[in-house]
XYZ file of C-alpha atoms in Angstrom:
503
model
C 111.723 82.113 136.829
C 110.872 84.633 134.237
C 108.479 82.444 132.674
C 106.472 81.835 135.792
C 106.336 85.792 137.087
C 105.211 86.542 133.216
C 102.322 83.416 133.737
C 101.338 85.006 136.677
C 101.292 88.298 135.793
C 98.675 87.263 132.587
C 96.688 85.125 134.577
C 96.027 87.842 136.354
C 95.426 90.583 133.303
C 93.842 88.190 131.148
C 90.960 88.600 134.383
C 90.801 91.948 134.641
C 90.609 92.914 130.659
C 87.337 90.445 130.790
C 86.154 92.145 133.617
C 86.396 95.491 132.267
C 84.926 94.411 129.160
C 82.273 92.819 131.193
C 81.151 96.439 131.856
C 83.521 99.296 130.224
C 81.754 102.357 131.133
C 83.479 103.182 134.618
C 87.074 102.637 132.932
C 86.420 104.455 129.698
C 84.712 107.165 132.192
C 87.855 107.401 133.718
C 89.840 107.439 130.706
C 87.312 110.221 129.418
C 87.912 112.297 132.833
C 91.724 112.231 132.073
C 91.620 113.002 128.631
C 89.513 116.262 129.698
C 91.924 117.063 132.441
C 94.925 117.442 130.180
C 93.559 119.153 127.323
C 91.443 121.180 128.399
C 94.593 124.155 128.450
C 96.017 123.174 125.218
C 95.028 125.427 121.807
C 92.828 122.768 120.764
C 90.972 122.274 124.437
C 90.623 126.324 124.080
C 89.093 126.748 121.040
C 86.663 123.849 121.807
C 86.073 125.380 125.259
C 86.755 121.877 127.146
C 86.420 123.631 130.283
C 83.009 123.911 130.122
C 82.580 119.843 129.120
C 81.147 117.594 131.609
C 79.690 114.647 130.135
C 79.814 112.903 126.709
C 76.823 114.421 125.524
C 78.711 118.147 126.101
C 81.691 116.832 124.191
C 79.621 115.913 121.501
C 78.392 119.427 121.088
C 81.932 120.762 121.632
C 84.187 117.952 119.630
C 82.803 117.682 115.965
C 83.951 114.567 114.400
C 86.969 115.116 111.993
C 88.848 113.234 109.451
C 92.408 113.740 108.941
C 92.028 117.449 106.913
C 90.081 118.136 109.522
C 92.341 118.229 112.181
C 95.384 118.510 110.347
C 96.061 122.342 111.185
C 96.608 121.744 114.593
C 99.023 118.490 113.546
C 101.145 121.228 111.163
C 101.238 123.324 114.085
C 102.620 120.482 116.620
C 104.831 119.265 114.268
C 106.652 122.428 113.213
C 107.293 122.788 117.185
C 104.454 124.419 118.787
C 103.996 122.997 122.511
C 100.620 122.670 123.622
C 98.702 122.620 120.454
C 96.304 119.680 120.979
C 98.592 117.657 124.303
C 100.187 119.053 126.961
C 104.096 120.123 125.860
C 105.657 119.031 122.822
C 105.309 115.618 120.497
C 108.146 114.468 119.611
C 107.532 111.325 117.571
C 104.867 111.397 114.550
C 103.572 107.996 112.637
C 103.339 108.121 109.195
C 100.437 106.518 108.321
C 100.276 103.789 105.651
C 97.052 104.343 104.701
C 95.785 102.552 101.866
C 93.057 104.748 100.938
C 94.159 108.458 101.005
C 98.055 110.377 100.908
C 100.589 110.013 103.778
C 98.984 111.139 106.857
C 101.379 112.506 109.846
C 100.000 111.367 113.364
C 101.210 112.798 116.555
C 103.048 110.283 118.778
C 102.881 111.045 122.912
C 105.050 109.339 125.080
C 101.831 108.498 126.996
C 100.773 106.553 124.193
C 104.103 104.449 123.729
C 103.862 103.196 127.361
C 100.157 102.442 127.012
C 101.388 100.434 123.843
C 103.764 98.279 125.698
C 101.257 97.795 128.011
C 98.980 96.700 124.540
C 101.680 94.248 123.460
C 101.645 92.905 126.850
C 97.827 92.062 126.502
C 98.130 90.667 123.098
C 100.265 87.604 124.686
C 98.542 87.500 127.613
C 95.393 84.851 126.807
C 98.186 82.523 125.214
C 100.223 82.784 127.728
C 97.485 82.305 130.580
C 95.813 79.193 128.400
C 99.084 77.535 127.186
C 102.056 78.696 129.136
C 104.566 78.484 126.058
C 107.283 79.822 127.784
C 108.247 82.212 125.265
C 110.697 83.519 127.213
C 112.869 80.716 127.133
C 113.122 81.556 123.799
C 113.045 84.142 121.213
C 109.969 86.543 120.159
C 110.601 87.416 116.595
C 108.609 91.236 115.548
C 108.490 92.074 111.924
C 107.397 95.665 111.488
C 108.621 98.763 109.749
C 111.629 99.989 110.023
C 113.068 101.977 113.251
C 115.283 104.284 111.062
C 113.273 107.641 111.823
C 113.891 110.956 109.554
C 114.659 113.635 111.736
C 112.641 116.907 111.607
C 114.053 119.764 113.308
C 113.478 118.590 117.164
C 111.251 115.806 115.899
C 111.600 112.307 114.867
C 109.152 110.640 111.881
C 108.288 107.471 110.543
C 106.980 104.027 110.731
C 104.488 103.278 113.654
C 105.496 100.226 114.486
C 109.249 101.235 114.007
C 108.779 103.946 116.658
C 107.201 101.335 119.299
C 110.176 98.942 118.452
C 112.406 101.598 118.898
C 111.080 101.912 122.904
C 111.222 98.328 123.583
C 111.890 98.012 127.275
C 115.712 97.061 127.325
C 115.061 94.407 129.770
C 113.218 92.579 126.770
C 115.736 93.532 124.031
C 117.458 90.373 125.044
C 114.992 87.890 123.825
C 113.723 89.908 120.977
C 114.878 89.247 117.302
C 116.068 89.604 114.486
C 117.940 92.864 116.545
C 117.943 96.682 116.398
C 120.353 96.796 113.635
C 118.600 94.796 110.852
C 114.729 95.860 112.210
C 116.458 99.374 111.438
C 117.225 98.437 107.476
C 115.248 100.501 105.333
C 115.075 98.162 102.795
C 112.335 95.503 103.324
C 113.851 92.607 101.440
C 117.327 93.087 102.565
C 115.478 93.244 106.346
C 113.655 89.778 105.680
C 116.898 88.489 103.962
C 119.102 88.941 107.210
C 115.889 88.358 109.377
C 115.305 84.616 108.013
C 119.398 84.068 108.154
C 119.404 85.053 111.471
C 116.445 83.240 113.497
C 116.160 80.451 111.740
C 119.010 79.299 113.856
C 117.250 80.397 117.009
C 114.813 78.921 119.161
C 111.893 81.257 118.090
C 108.526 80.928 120.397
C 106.449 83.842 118.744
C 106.445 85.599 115.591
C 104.397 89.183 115.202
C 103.381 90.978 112.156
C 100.847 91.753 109.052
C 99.744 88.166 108.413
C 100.298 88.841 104.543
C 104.117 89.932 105.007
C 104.421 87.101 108.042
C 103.250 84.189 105.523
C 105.861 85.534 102.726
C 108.269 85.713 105.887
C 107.507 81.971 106.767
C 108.035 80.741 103.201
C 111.313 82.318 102.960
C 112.352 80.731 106.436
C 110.945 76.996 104.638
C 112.874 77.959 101.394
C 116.224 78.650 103.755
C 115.756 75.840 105.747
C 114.936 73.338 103.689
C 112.263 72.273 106.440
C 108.514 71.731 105.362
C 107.053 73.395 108.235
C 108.105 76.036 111.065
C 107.352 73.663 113.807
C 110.186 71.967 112.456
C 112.695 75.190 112.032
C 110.868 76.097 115.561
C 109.534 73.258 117.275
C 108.757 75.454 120.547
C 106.989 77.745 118.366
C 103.550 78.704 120.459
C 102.352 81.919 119.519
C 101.574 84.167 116.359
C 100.331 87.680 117.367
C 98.496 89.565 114.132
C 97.391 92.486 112.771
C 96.482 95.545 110.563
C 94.284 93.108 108.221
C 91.756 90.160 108.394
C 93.654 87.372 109.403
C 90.811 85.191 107.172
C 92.146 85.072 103.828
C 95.458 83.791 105.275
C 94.703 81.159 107.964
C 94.793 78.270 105.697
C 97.969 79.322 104.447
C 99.515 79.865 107.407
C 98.321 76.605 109.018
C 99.875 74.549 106.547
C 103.338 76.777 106.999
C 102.984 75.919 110.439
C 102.668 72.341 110.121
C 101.018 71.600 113.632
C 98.776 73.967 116.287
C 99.895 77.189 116.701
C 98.168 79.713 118.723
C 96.988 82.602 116.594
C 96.006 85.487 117.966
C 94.368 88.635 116.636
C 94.569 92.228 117.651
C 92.774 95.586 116.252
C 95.016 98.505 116.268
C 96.064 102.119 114.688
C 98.390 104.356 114.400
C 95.721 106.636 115.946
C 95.781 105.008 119.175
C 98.071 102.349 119.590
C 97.247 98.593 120.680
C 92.687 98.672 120.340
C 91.597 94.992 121.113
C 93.062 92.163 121.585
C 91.032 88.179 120.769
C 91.170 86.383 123.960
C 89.986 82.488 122.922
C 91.002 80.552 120.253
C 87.196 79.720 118.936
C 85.946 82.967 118.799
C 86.853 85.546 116.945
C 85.982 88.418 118.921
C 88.727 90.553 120.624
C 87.965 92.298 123.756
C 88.905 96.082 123.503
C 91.406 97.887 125.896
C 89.345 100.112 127.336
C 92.267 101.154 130.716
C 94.943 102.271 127.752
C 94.232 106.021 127.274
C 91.715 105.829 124.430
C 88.150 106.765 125.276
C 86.312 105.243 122.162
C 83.102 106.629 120.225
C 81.745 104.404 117.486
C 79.328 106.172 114.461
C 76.337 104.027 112.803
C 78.052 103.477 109.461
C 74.735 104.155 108.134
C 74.504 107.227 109.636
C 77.445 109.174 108.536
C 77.259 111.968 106.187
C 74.721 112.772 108.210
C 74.670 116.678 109.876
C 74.593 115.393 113.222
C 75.090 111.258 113.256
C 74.392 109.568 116.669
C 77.648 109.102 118.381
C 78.091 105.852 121.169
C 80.066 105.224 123.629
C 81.570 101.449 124.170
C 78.329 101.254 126.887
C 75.839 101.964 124.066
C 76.514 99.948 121.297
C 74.574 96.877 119.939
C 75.276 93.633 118.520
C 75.121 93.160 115.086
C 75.519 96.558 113.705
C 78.419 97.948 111.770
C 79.967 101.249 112.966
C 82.460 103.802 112.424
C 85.566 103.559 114.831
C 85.982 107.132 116.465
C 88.655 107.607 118.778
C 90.097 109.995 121.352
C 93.933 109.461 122.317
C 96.602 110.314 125.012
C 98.271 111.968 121.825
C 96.071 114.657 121.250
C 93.310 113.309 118.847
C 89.874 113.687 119.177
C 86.840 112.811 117.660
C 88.886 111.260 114.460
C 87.157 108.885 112.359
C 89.901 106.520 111.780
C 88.077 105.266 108.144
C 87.418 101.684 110.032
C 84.222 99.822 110.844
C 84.295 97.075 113.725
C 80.995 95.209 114.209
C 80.146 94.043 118.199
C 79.786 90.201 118.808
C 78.746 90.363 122.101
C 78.416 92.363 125.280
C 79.139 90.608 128.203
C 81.651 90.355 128.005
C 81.822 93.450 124.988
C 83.942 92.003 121.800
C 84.193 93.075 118.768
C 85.498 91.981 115.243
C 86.960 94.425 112.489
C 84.567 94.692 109.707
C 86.482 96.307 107.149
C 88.073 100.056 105.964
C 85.341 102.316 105.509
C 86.945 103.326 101.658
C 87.655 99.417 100.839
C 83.391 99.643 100.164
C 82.008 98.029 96.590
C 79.059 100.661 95.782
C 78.743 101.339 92.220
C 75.022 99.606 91.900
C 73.899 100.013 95.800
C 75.042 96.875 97.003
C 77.274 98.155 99.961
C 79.859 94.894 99.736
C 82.540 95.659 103.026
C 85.795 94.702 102.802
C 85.090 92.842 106.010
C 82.701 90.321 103.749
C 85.113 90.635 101.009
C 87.609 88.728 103.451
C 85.127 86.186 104.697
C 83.883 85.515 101.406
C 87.289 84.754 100.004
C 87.902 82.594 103.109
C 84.768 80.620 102.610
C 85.836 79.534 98.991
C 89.045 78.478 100.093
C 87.481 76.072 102.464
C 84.485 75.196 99.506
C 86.803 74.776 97.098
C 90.239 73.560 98.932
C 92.484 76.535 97.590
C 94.686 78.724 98.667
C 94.898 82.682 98.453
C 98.023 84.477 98.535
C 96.398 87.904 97.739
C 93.499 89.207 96.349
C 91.712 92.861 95.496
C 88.380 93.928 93.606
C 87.406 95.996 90.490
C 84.212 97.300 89.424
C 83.338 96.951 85.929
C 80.377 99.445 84.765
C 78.169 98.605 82.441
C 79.229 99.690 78.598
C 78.301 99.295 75.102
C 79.642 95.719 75.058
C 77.742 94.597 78.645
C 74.575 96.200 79.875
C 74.829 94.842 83.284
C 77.882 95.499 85.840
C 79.731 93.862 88.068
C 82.941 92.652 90.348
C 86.245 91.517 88.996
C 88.230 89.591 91.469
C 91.981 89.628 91.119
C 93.192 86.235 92.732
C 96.697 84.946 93.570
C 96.742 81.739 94.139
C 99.059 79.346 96.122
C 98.798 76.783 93.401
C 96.911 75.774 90.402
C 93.313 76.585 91.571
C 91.484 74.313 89.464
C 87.724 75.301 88.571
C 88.036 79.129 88.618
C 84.122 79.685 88.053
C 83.695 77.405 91.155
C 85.877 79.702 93.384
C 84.028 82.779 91.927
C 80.811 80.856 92.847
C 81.370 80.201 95.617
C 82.473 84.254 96.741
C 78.871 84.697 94.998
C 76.823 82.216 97.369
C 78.847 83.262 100.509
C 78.255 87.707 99.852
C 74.531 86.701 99.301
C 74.637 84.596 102.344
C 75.005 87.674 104.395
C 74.075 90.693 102.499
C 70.259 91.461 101.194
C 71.720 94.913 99.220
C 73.852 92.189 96.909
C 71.546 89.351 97.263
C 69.029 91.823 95.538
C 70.917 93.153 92.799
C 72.105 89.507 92.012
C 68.741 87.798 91.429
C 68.393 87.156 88.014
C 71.328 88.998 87.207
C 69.616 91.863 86.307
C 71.100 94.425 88.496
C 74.670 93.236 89.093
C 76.312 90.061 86.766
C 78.365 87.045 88.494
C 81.335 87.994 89.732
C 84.656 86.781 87.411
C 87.965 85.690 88.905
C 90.922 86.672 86.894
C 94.235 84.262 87.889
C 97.151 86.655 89.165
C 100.358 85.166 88.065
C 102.823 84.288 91.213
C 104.458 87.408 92.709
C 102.168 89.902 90.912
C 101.125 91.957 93.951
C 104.370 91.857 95.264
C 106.099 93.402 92.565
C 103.291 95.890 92.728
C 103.525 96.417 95.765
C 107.416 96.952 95.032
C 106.991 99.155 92.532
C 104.451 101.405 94.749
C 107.286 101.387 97.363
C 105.161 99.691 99.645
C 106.589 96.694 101.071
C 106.727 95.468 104.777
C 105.642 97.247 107.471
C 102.158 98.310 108.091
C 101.769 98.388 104.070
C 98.253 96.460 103.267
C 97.466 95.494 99.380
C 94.385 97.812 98.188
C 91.046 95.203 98.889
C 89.486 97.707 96.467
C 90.882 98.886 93.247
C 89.653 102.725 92.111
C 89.914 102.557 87.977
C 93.612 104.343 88.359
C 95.036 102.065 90.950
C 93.627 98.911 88.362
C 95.300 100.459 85.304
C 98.351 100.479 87.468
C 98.575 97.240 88.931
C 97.727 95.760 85.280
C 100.497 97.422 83.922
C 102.524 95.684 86.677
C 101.273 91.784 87.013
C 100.494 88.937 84.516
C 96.563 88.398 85.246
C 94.507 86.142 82.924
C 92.066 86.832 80.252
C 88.680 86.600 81.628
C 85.894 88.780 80.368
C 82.636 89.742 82.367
């Protein structure tokens, strides 16, 4: 019965988030509307004078865009238990960021955006459940995130983002989700995958959620438990894996030969910013169509155009295909104009999809050839499939040039699944696929006279997750580094067994 009321009910949203994306601009104009409506009284809609904001082109006049320092006096304020500050009354739950690419970050929390996240999680099974019908609710749906065990703070409750959504779990679906409250509350990550794999490995388990690189240590632990050579045999009704927080490309082969036979796999965009973003609706295409009902109105920055004075800012109903830009976004929680430090790039427009392109910071610079982290993860992908390997993990150095090389370049840091075989191939192979896409690199390449061949230096098994360890960073919403400043390289060197290789 359950089953065939949830069918229904995604049939039936699966429609409408197409036809919204079909044309966004009357929902995010709505979402825009109530945005204005409650801030306009709070200290932040005052001192931006709100009132007198109309139109999108008024709030970009009266909204400047802001990265976290920006906007983190009126956060302080809201979190030491002023009401009113930047949303209506007082915010009572604040995500600490895991942020790869800057300190811990405190982001405010509404109650407005933890229902529109259910709603989110809703709309990431949806297109499965529409296409395929798994009946997941005859089973088990298994969420890996951080952990629920918030530190209080005075009237206020902080931690892990996707700990504070698990924590509001409807408690009609408590009963088919797993591993439990108690061990999804553990602090410590291993001890929480320990007790996670002993318990639903003896369940029937229909979907799994989480990071892809944490779910595909997950799955191996289940195999290693089990005995079983794929999850379709610990799980044979498994039908869906929902991920995010990272490209899902580096990972796919992996996780396909965990899996053992088709699994649906889909991917979703979101932040602690705003919740639940996009969500990919088919299994061929990579494109996920954003939420544009859920209480974010989004903005989205040229990526060549910031640092600019006064950068051209888009709404969803102005963007092109084809063109990298800088996620803005404007939440039910009380944040406005923040540059979240990610880059999606639009597919297509009817209906509007996008993909994620890559974090803003995870950029390779150092000789003008603007490498994203978004082709860093495709090109990695593409020499698995060249060269029939595997990648656990992976992250890249710049080496400058010195008195022993007079040309520069990038040092890949590669864990493999198994003994990769020709090494130079795989690093060819990242080569031919960057310059495939990219004229900056493709220029500095030629001849080798701006930028040498990139080198692949073998990680040793488990190096980046006893780095990771060591950093405290395990589980959860924690992402290995795609780019390595020279500090953060010292540090994981001093951590892992990597190869000799030299430039």
């Amino acid at each position: 019965m359950i089953n065939a009321i949830v069918h229904k009910l995604a049939v039936r949203r699966l429609a409408q988030m197409r036809s919204l994306a079909d044309d966004p601009r009357d929902a995010q104009e709505r979402v825009f509307n109530y945005l204005l409506s409650r801030a306009y009284s709070t200290s932040f809609g005052r001192d931006h004078a709100l009132h007198n904001v109309r139109n999108h082109r008024d709030w970009v006049r009266a909204v400047p865009l802001r990265d976290y320092d920006g906007i983190a006096s009126y956060f302080d304020r809201a979190r030491s238990g002023e009401p009113d500050v930047c949303w209506p009354g007082y915010i009572r739950y604040w995500a600490i960021s895991s942020g790869t690419t800057s300190g811990e970050k405190y982001l405010p929390v509404s109650m407005e955006t933890i229902r529109g996240n259910r709603q989110g999680g809703f709309d990431a099974i949806a297109p499965c459940v529409a296409a395929r019908d798994p009946k997941l609710f005859s089973g088990r749906l298994l969420f890996l995130g951080g952990s629920t065990k918030l530190r209080k703070h005075g009237e206020n409750w902080i931690g892990d983002n996707t700990g504070i959504m698990t924590l509001h779990i409807p408690q009609l679906l408590r009963r088919w989700h797993t591993p439990g409250q108690s061990v999804v509350g553990l602090p410590s990550w291993e001890e929480k995958i320990a007790r996670a794999v002993e318990i639903s490995s003896k369940q029937d388990v229909r979907m799994i959620s989480g990071v892809p690189s944490w779910m595909v240590i997950f799955s191996e632990k289940v195999l290693a438990h089990t005995g079983k050579s794929s999850l379709k045999e610990v799980w044979p009704n498994l039908g869906l894996f929902v991920h995010g927080g990272m490209s899902f490309g580096p990972y796919r082969e992996r996780f396909r030969q965990l899996a053992g036979s088709f699994v649906w796999t889909t991917d979703t965009y979101s932040a602690s910013e705003g919740g639940m973003l996009a969500v990919q609706d088919e299994q061929n295409d990579p494109g996920m169509l954003p939420l544009v009902d859920q209480g974010v109105f989004f903005e989205f920055v040229p990526v060549e155009e910031l640092g600019k004075d006064s950068p051209t800012r888009l709404t969803l109903g102005e963007v092109e295909t084809g063109v990298d830009y800088a996620v803005v976004l404007n939440s039910d929680s009380g944040i406005f104009g923040y540059l979240v430090g990610d880059s999606v790039r639009f597919t297509s427009m009817q209906p509007c999809k996008l993909v994620f392109a890559g974090r803003l910071k995870h950029t390779l610079n150092a000789f003008g050839e603007h490498v994203s982290g978004g082709e860093l993860d495709r090109a990695i992908a593409a020499a698995c499939e060249e060269t029939g390997n595997a990648v656990e993990e992976y992250a890249v150095a710049t080496r400058y040039p010195d008195s022993e090389r007079s040309v520069g370049g990038h040092v890949y840091y590669v864990e493999f699944r198994r003994e990769p075989g020709d090494v130079d191939e795989f690093a060819r192979q990242i080569d031919a696929a960057i310059m495939a896409g990219n004229e900056d690199y493709t220029a500095h390449r030629e001849k080798g006279y701006g930028m040498a061949a990139p080198v692949v230096r073998v990680v040793a098994p488990g190096g980046f997750y006893e780095w990771m360890k060591t950093r405290g960073r395990l589980g959860g919403q924690n992402k290995v580094p795609r780019v390595l400043s020279r500090d953060l390289e010292t540090d994981f060197l001093q951590i892992a067994r990597v190869a000799e290789t030299a430039l």
